[in-house]
Coordinates of N, CA and C in Angstrom, one line a residue:
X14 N -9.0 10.0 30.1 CA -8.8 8.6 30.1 C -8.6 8.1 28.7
X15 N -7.5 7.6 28.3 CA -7.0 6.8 26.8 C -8.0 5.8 26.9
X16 N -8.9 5.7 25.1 CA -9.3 4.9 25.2 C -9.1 4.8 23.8
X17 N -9.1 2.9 23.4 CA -8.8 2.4 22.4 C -9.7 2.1 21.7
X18 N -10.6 2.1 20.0 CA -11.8 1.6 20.1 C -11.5 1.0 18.7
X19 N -11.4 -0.4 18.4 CA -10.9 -1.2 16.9 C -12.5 -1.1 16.6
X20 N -12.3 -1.3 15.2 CA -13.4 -1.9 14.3 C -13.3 -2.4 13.2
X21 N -13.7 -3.3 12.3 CA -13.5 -3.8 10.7 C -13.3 -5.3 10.9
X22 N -13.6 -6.3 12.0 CA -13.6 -7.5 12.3 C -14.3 -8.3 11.3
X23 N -14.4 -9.2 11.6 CA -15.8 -10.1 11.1 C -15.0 -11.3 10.4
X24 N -16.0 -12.1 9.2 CA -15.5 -12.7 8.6 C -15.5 -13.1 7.1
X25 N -14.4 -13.6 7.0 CA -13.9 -13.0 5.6 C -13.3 -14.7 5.2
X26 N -13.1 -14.9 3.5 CA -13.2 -16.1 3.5 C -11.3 -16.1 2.8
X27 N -11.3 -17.2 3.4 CA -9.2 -16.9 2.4 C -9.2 -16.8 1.4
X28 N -7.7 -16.3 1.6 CA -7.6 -15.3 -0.3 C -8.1 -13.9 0.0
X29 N -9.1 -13.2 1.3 CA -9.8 -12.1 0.9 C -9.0 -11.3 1.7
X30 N -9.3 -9.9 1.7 CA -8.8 -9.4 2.4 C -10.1 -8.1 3.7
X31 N -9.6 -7.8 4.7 CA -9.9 -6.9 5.2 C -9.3 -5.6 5.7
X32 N -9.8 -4.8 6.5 CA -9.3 -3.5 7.1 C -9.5 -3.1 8.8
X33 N -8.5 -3.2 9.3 CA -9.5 -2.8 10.8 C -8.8 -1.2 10.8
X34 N -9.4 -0.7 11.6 CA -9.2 0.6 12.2 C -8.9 0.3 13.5
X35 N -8.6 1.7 14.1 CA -8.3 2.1 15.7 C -8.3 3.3 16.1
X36 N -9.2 4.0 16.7 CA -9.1 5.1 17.3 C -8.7 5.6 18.4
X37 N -7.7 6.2 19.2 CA -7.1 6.6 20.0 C -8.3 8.1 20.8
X38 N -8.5 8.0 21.6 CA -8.9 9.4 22.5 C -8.6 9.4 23.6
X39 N -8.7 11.0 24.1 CA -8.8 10.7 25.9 C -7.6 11.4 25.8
X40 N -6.5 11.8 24.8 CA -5.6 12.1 25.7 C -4.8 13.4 24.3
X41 N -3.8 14.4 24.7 CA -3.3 14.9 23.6 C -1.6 14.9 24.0
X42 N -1.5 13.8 24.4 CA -0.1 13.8 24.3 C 0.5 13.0 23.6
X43 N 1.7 13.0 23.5 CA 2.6 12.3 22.4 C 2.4 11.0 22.2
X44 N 1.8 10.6 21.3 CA 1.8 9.2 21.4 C 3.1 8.1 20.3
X45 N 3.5 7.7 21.2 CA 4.8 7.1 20.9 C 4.7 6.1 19.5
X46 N 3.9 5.0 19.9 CA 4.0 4.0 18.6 C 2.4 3.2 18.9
X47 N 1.9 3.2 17.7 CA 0.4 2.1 17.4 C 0.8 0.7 17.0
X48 N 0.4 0.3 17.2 CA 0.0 -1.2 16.2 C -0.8 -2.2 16.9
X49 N -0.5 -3.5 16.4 CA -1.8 -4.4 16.6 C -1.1 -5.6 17.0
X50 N -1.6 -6.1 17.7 CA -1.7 -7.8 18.2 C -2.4 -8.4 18.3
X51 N -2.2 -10.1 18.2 CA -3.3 -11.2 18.1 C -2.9 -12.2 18.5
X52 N -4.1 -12.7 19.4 CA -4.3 -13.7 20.1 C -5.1 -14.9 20.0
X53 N -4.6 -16.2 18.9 CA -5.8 -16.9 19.0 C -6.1 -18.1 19.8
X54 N -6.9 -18.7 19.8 CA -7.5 -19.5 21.0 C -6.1 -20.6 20.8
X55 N -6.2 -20.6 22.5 CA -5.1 -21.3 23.2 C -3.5 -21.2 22.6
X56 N -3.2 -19.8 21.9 CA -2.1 -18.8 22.2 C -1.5 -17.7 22.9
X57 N -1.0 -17.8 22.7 CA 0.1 -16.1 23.4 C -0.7 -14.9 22.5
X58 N -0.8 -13.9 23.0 CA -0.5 -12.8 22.1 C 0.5 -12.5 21.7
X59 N 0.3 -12.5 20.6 CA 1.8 -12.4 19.6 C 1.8 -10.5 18.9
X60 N 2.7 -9.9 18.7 CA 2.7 -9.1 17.7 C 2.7 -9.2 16.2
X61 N 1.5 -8.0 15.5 CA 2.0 -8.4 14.0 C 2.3 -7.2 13.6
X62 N 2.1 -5.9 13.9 CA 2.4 -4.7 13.5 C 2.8 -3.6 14.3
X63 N 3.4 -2.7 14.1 CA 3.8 -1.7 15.1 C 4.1 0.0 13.8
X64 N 3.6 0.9 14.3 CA 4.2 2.1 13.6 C 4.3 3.2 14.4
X65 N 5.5 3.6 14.3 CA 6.4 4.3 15.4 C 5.6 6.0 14.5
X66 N 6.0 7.3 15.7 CA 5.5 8.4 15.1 C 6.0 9.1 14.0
X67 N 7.6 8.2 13.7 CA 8.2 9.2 12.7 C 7.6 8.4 11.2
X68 N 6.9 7.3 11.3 CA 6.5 6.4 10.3 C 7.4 5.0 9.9
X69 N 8.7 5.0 11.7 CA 9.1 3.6 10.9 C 7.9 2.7 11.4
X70 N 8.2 1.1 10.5 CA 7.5 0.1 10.7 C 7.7 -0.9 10.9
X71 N 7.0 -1.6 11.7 CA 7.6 -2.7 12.0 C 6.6 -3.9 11.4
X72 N 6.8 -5.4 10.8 CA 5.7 -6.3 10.6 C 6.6 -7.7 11.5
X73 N 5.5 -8.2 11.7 CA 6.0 -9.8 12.0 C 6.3 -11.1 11.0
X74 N 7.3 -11.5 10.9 CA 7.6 -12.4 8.9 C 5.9 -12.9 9.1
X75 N 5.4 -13.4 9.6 CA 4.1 -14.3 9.1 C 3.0 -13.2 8.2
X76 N 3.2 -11.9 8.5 CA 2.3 -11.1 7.5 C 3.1 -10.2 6.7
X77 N 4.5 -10.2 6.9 CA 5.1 -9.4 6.0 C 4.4 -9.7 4.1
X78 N 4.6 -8.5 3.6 CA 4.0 -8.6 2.2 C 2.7 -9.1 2.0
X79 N 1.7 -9.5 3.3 CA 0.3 -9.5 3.0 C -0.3 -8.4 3.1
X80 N 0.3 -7.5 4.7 CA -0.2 -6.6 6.1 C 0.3 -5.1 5.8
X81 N -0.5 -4.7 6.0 CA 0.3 -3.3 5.8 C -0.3 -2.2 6.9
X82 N 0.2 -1.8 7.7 CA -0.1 -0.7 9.0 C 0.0 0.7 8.1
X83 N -0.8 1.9 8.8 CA -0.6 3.3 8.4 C -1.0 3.8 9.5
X84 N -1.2 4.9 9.4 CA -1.1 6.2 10.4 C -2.0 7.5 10.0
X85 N -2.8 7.8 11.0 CA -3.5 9.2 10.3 C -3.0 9.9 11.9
X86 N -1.8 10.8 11.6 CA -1.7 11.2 13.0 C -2.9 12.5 13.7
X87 N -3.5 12.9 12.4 CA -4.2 14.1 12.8 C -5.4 13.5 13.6
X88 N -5.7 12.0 13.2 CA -7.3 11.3 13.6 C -6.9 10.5 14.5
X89 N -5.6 10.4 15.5 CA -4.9 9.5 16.3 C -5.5 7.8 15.7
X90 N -5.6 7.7 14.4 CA -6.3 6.4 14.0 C -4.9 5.5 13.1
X91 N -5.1 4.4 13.7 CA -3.9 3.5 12.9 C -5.1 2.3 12.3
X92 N -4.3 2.1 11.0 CA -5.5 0.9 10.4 C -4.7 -0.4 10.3
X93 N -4.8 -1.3 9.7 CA -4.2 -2.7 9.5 C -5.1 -3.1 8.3
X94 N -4.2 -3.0 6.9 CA -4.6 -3.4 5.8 C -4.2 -5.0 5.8
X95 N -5.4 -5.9 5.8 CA -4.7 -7.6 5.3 C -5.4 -8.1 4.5
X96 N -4.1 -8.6 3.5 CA -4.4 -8.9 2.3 C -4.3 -10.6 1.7
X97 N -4.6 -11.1 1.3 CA -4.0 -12.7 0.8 C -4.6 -13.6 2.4
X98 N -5.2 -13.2 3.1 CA -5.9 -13.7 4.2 C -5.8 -15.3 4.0
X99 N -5.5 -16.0 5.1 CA -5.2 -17.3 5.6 C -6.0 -17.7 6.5
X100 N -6.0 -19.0 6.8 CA -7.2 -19.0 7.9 C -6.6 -19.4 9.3
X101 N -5.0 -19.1 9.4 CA -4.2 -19.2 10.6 C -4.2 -17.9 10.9
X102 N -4.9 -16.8 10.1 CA -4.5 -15.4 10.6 C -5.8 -15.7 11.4
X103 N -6.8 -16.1 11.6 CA -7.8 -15.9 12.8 C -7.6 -15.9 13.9
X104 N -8.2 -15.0 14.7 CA -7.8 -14.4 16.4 C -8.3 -13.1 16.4
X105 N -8.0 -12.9 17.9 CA -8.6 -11.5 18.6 C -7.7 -10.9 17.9
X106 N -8.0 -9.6 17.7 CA -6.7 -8.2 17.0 C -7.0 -7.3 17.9
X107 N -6.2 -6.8 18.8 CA -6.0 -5.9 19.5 C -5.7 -5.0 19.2
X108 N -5.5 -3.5 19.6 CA -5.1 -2.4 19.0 C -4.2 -2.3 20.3
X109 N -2.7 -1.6 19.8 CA -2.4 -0.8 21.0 C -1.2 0.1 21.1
X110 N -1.8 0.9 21.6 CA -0.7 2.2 21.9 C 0.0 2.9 23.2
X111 N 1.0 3.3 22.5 CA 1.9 3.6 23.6 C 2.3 5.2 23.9
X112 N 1.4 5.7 24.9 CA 1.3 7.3 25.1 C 2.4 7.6 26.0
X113 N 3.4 8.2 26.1 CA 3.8 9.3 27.3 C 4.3 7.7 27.9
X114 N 5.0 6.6 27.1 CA 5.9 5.8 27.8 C 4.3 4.4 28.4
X115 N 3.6 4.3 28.2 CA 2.9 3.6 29.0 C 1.8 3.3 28.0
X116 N 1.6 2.3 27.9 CA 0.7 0.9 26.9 C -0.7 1.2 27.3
X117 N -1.7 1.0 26.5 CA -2.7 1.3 26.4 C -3.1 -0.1 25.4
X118 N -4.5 -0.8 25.7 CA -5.3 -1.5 24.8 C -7.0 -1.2 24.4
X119 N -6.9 -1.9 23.2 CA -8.7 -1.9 22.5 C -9.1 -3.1 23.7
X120 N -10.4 -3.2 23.0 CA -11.1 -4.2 23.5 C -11.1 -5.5 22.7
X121 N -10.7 -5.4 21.2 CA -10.3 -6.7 20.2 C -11.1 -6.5 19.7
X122 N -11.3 -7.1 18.3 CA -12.3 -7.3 17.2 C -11.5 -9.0 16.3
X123 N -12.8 -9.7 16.5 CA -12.7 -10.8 16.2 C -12.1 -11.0 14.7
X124 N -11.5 -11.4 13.9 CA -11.4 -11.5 12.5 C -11.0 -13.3 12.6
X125 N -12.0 -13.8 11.9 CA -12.3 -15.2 11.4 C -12.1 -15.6 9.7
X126 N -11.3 -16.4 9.3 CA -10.7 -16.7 8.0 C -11.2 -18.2 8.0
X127 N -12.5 -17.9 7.0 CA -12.9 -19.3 6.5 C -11.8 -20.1 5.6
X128 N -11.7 -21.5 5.2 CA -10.9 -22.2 4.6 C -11.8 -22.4 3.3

């Protein structure tokens, strides 16, 4: 069973920055592409990051040049560096990966951006 498990939420005041993690288990097959999405109260889930297995990447313009995704393929762990923190970046951050063609999610970790 693929399971997704984020951590490094909390809250952080603007200007600061954080880190979340993501651990992937449960499964040893190919896992296609990681990244993260966010959903804040009374929005869509939007995407802000994606990293595919060969290392391309993808960001969304609202965090380009703050956000930075990586990859530890041996720890199936993808992190989300954010930096210059805003307090529009606040919302759920989901983790999520795509194994063997088929989507997988975390359970979220809150990240709150004092003003």
């Amino acid at each position: 069973q693929v399971q997704l498990v984020e951590s490094g939420g909390g809250l952080v005041q603007a200007g600061g920055s954080q880190r979340l993690s993501c651990v992937l288990s449960g499964t040893t097959s190919s896992i296609n592409v990681m990244g993260w999405y966010r959903q804040a109260p009374g929005k869509q889930r939007e995407s802000v990051a994606r990293i595919w297995s060969g290392g391309s990447t993808y960001y969304a313009d609202f965090v380009k040049d703050r956000f930075t995704i990586s990859r530890d393929n041996a720890k199936n762990t993808v992190y989300l560096q954010m930096n210059s923190l805003k307090p529009e970046d606040t919302a759920v951050y989901y983790c999520n990966a795509v194994v063997e063609y088929r989507p997988y999610w975390g359970q979220g970790t809150q990240v709150t951006v004092s003003s």
